[in-house]
Amino acid sequence: MDCFEERRQVLLQELAALSGEGALYGFLMRQGEQLPPFAEEWKTEACLLRGCQYRV
């Protein structure tokens, strides 16, 4: 099994263990906090994903 597939399996197990929408939202927020900062050149109107919380 390659690294991508192993990580995919871990993520699927973590997601399956979550109980409800609030837990999923918290999980996604924690995952996002671990990412490197978003490059300034990508912070344009053309790159925005529209939605209820797209400015978060």
GROMACS .gro file of N, CA, C and O in nm:
model
  224
    1MET      N    1   0.085  -0.118   0.000
    1MET     CA    2   0.000   0.000   0.000
    1MET      C    3   0.090   0.124   0.000
    1MET      O    4   0.184   0.134   0.076
    2ASP      N    5   0.061   0.220  -0.087
    2ASP     CA    6   0.144   0.339  -0.094
    2ASP      C    7   0.103   0.441   0.013
    2ASP      O    8   0.001   0.426   0.081
    3CYS      N    9   0.183   0.546   0.028
    3CYS     CA   10   0.159   0.646   0.132
    3CYS      C   11   0.024   0.715   0.116
    3CYS      O   12  -0.045   0.739   0.214
    4PHE      N   13  -0.014   0.745  -0.008
    4PHE     CA   14  -0.143   0.811  -0.032
    4PHE      C   15  -0.257   0.721   0.013
    4PHE      O   16  -0.349   0.765   0.081
    5GLU      N   17  -0.252   0.596  -0.024
    5GLU     CA   18  -0.359   0.503   0.012
    5GLU      C   19  -0.365   0.482   0.163
    5GLU      O   20  -0.474   0.473   0.221
    6GLU      N   21  -0.250   0.476   0.228
    6GLU     CA   22  -0.249   0.462   0.374
    6GLU      C   23  -0.314   0.583   0.440
    6GLU      O   24  -0.395   0.568   0.531
    7ARG      N   25  -0.277   0.702   0.395
    7ARG     CA   26  -0.334   0.825   0.453
    7ARG      C   27  -0.484   0.833   0.425
    7ARG      O   28  -0.561   0.873   0.510
    8ARG      N   29  -0.524   0.790   0.306
    8ARG     CA   30  -0.666   0.788   0.270
    8ARG      C   31  -0.744   0.698   0.365
    8ARG      O   32  -0.851   0.735   0.414
    9GLN      N   33  -0.690   0.580   0.393
    9GLN     CA   34  -0.756   0.486   0.483
    9GLN      C   35  -0.768   0.543   0.624
    9GLN      O   36  -0.872   0.530   0.689
   10VAL      N   37  -0.663   0.608   0.672
   10VAL     CA   38  -0.666   0.670   0.804
   10VAL      C   39  -0.773   0.779   0.809
   10VAL      O   40  -0.852   0.785   0.904
   11LEU      N   41  -0.776   0.863   0.707
   11LEU     CA   42  -0.877   0.970   0.704
   11LEU      C   43  -1.018   0.914   0.700
   11LEU      O   44  -1.107   0.964   0.769
   12LEU      N   45  -1.041   0.811   0.621
   12LEU     CA   46  -1.173   0.751   0.615
   12LEU      C   47  -1.214   0.694   0.751
   12LEU      O   48  -1.330   0.707   0.792
   13GLN      N   49  -1.122   0.633   0.821
   13GLN     CA   50  -1.151   0.579   0.954
   13GLN      C   51  -1.182   0.692   1.052
   13GLN      O   52  -1.274   0.682   1.133
   14GLU      N   53  -1.105   0.800   1.045
   14GLU     CA   54  -1.128   0.914   1.134
   14GLU      C   55  -1.264   0.977   1.106
   14GLU      O   56  -1.337   1.011   1.199
   15LEU      N   57  -1.299   0.993   0.980
   15LEU     CA   58  -1.427   1.051   0.944
   15LEU      C   59  -1.543   0.962   0.988
   15LEU      O   60  -1.646   1.011   1.036
   16ALA      N   61  -1.529   0.832   0.973
   16ALA     CA   62  -1.634   0.738   1.011
   16ALA      C   63  -1.659   0.740   1.162
   16ALA      O   64  -1.770   0.715   1.208
   17ALA      N   65  -1.556   0.773   1.240
   17ALA     CA   66  -1.569   0.774   1.386
   17ALA      C   67  -1.634   0.901   1.439
   17ALA      O   68  -1.671   0.907   1.556
   18LEU      N   69  -1.650   1.002   1.354
   18LEU     CA   70  -1.708   1.129   1.399
   18LEU      C   71  -1.858   1.113   1.419
   18LEU      O   72  -1.926   1.044   1.344
   19SER      N   73  -1.908   1.181   1.522
   19SER     CA   74  -2.051   1.169   1.553
   19SER      C   75  -2.121   1.302   1.528
   19SER      O   76  -2.127   1.388   1.614
   20GLY      N   77  -2.167   1.320   1.408
   20GLY     CA   78  -2.247   1.437   1.378
   20GLY      C   79  -2.175   1.546   1.302
   20GLY      O   80  -2.053   1.545   1.284
   21GLU      N   81  -2.254   1.642   1.260
   21GLU     CA   82  -2.204   1.751   1.177
   21GLU      C   83  -2.105   1.841   1.252
   21GLU      O   84  -2.007   1.887   1.197
   22GLY      N   85  -2.131   1.866   1.380
   22GLY     CA   86  -2.041   1.951   1.459
   22GLY      C   87  -1.903   1.890   1.472
   22GLY      O   88  -1.802   1.960   1.463
   23ALA      N   89  -1.898   1.760   1.492
   23ALA     CA   90  -1.770   1.691   1.503
   23ALA      C   91  -1.695   1.696   1.370
   23ALA      O   92  -1.573   1.715   1.368
   24LEU      N   93  -1.768   1.680   1.261
   24LEU     CA   94  -1.705   1.688   1.129
   24LEU      C   95  -1.650   1.828   1.104
   24LEU      O   96  -1.536   1.843   1.059
   25TYR      N   97  -1.727   1.929   1.137
   25TYR     CA   98  -1.683   2.067   1.119
   25TYR      C   99  -1.557   2.094   1.200
   25TYR      O  100  -1.460   2.151   1.150
   26GLY      N  101  -1.555   2.051   1.325
   26GLY     CA  102  -1.436   2.069   1.409
   26GLY      C  103  -1.315   1.996   1.354
   26GLY      O  104  -1.204   2.049   1.354
   27PHE      N  105  -1.336   1.875   1.305
   27PHE     CA  106  -1.227   1.797   1.246
   27PHE      C  107  -1.168   1.871   1.127
   27PHE      O  108  -1.046   1.883   1.114
   28LEU      N  109  -1.255   1.920   1.039
   28LEU     CA  110  -1.207   1.992   0.920
   28LEU      C  111  -1.134   2.119   0.957
   28LEU      O  112  -1.031   2.154   0.896
   29MET      N  113  -1.180   2.190   1.059
   29MET     CA  114  -1.113   2.311   1.104
   29MET      C  115  -0.974   2.278   1.158
   29MET      O  116  -0.877   2.348   1.128
   30ARG      N  117  -0.963   2.172   1.236
   30ARG     CA  118  -0.832   2.133   1.290
   30ARG      C  119  -0.736   2.092   1.178
   30ARG      O  120  -0.617   2.123   1.182
   31GLN      N  121  -0.788   2.023   1.077
   31GLN     CA  122  -0.705   1.984   0.964
   31GLN      C  123  -0.654   2.108   0.891
   31GLN      O  124  -0.538   2.115   0.853
   32GLY      N  125  -0.742   2.205   0.871
   32GLY     CA  126  -0.704   2.328   0.802
   32GLY      C  127  -0.598   2.407   0.877
   32GLY      O  128  -0.513   2.472   0.816
   33GLU      N  129  -0.601   2.401   1.009
   33GLU     CA  130  -0.502   2.474   1.089
   33GLU      C  131  -0.362   2.418   1.072
   33GLU      O  132  -0.263   2.486   1.100
   34GLN      N  133  -0.352   2.295   1.025
   34GLN     CA  134  -0.221   2.231   1.006
   34GLN      C  135  -0.160   2.261   0.869
   34GLN      O  136  -0.045   2.228   0.845
   35LEU      N  137  -0.237   2.322   0.782
   35LEU     CA  138  -0.187   2.353   0.647
   35LEU      C  139  -0.099   2.477   0.648
   35LEU      O  140  -0.114   2.564   0.733
   36PRO      N  141  -0.010   2.487   0.551
   36PRO     CA  142   0.071   2.610   0.541
   36PRO      C  143  -0.019   2.727   0.500
   36PRO      O  144  -0.127   2.706   0.444
   37PRO      N  145   0.024   2.850   0.525
   37PRO     CA  146  -0.057   2.966   0.486
   37PRO      C  147  -0.086   2.966   0.336
   37PRO      O  148  -0.005   2.922   0.254
   38PHE      N  149  -0.203   3.017   0.303
   38PHE     CA  150  -0.246   3.027   0.163
   38PHE      C  151  -0.166   3.136   0.095
   38PHE      O  152  -0.151   3.246   0.148
   39ALA      N  153  -0.114   3.109  -0.022
   39ALA     CA  154  -0.032   3.206  -0.095
   39ALA      C  155  -0.112   3.331  -0.129
   39ALA      O  156  -0.226   3.323  -0.174
   40GLU      N  157  -0.052   3.447  -0.108
   40GLU     CA  158  -0.121   3.575  -0.133
   40GLU      C  159  -0.168   3.588  -0.277
   40GLU      O  160  -0.275   3.642  -0.302
   41GLU      N  161  -0.089   3.538  -0.372
   41GLU     CA  162  -0.129   3.552  -0.513
   41GLU      C  163  -0.254   3.472  -0.549
   41GLU      O  164  -0.314   3.493  -0.653
   42TRP      N  165  -0.296   3.380  -0.461
   42TRP     CA  166  -0.418   3.303  -0.486
   42TRP      C  167  -0.540   3.366  -0.419
   42TRP      O  168  -0.651   3.319  -0.438
   43LYS      N  169  -0.519   3.469  -0.341
   43LYS     CA  170  -0.629   3.535  -0.270
   43LYS      C  171  -0.693   3.641  -0.358
   43LYS      O  172  -0.684   3.761  -0.334
   44THR      N  173  -0.758   3.595  -0.464
   44THR     CA  174  -0.824   3.685  -0.558
   44THR      C  175  -0.971   3.644  -0.570
   44THR      O  176  -1.010   3.532  -0.533
   45GLU      N  177  -1.052   3.734  -0.622
   45GLU     CA  178  -1.194   3.705  -0.644
   45GLU      C  179  -1.211   3.584  -0.735
   45GLU      O  180  -1.300   3.503  -0.715
   46ALA      N  181  -1.124   3.570  -0.835
   46ALA     CA  182  -1.135   3.459  -0.930
   46ALA      C  183  -1.112   3.323  -0.863
   46ALA      O  184  -1.164   3.222  -0.909
   47CYS      N  185  -1.036   3.320  -0.754
   47CYS     CA  186  -1.003   3.195  -0.687
   47CYS      C  187  -1.098   3.160  -0.572
   47CYS      O  188  -1.088   3.051  -0.516
   48LEU      N  189  -1.189   3.249  -0.536
   48LEU     CA  190  -1.278   3.223  -0.424
   48LEU      C  191  -1.378   3.113  -0.455
   48LEU      O  192  -1.431   3.106  -0.566
   49LEU      N  193  -1.402   3.028  -0.358
   49LEU     CA  194  -1.508   2.928  -0.368
   49LEU      C  195  -1.630   2.986  -0.299
   49LEU      O  196  -1.626   3.014  -0.179
   50ARG      N  197  -1.733   3.008  -0.373
   50ARG     CA  198  -1.853   3.069  -0.318
   50ARG      C  199  -1.929   2.971  -0.230
   50ARG      O  200  -1.936   2.853  -0.257
   51GLY      N  201  -1.988   3.023  -0.126
   51GLY     CA  202  -2.069   2.941  -0.036
   51GLY      C  203  -2.099   3.019   0.091
   51GLY      O  204  -2.057   3.134   0.107
   52CYS      N  205  -2.167   2.957   0.183
   52CYS     CA  206  -2.212   3.028   0.302
   52CYS      C  207  -2.096   3.076   0.389
   52CYS      O  208  -2.112   3.172   0.464
   53GLN      N  209  -1.981   3.010   0.383
   53GLN     CA  210  -1.869   3.048   0.467
   53GLN      C  211  -1.742   3.071   0.385
   53GLN      O  212  -1.632   3.052   0.433
   54TYR      N  213  -1.757   3.115   0.264
   54TYR     CA  214  -1.639   3.125   0.177
   54TYR      C  215  -1.542   3.231   0.221
   54TYR      O  216  -1.429   3.232   0.177
   55ARG      N  217  -1.580   3.322   0.308
   55ARG     CA  218  -1.488   3.426   0.356
   55ARG      C  219  -1.417   3.386   0.485
   55ARG      O  220  -1.337   3.460   0.538
   56VAL      N  221  -1.440   3.265   0.534
   56VAL     CA  222  -1.378   3.220   0.659
   56VAL      C  223  -1.231   3.193   0.635
   56VAL      O  224  -1.192   3.139   0.538
   0.00000   0.00000   0.00000
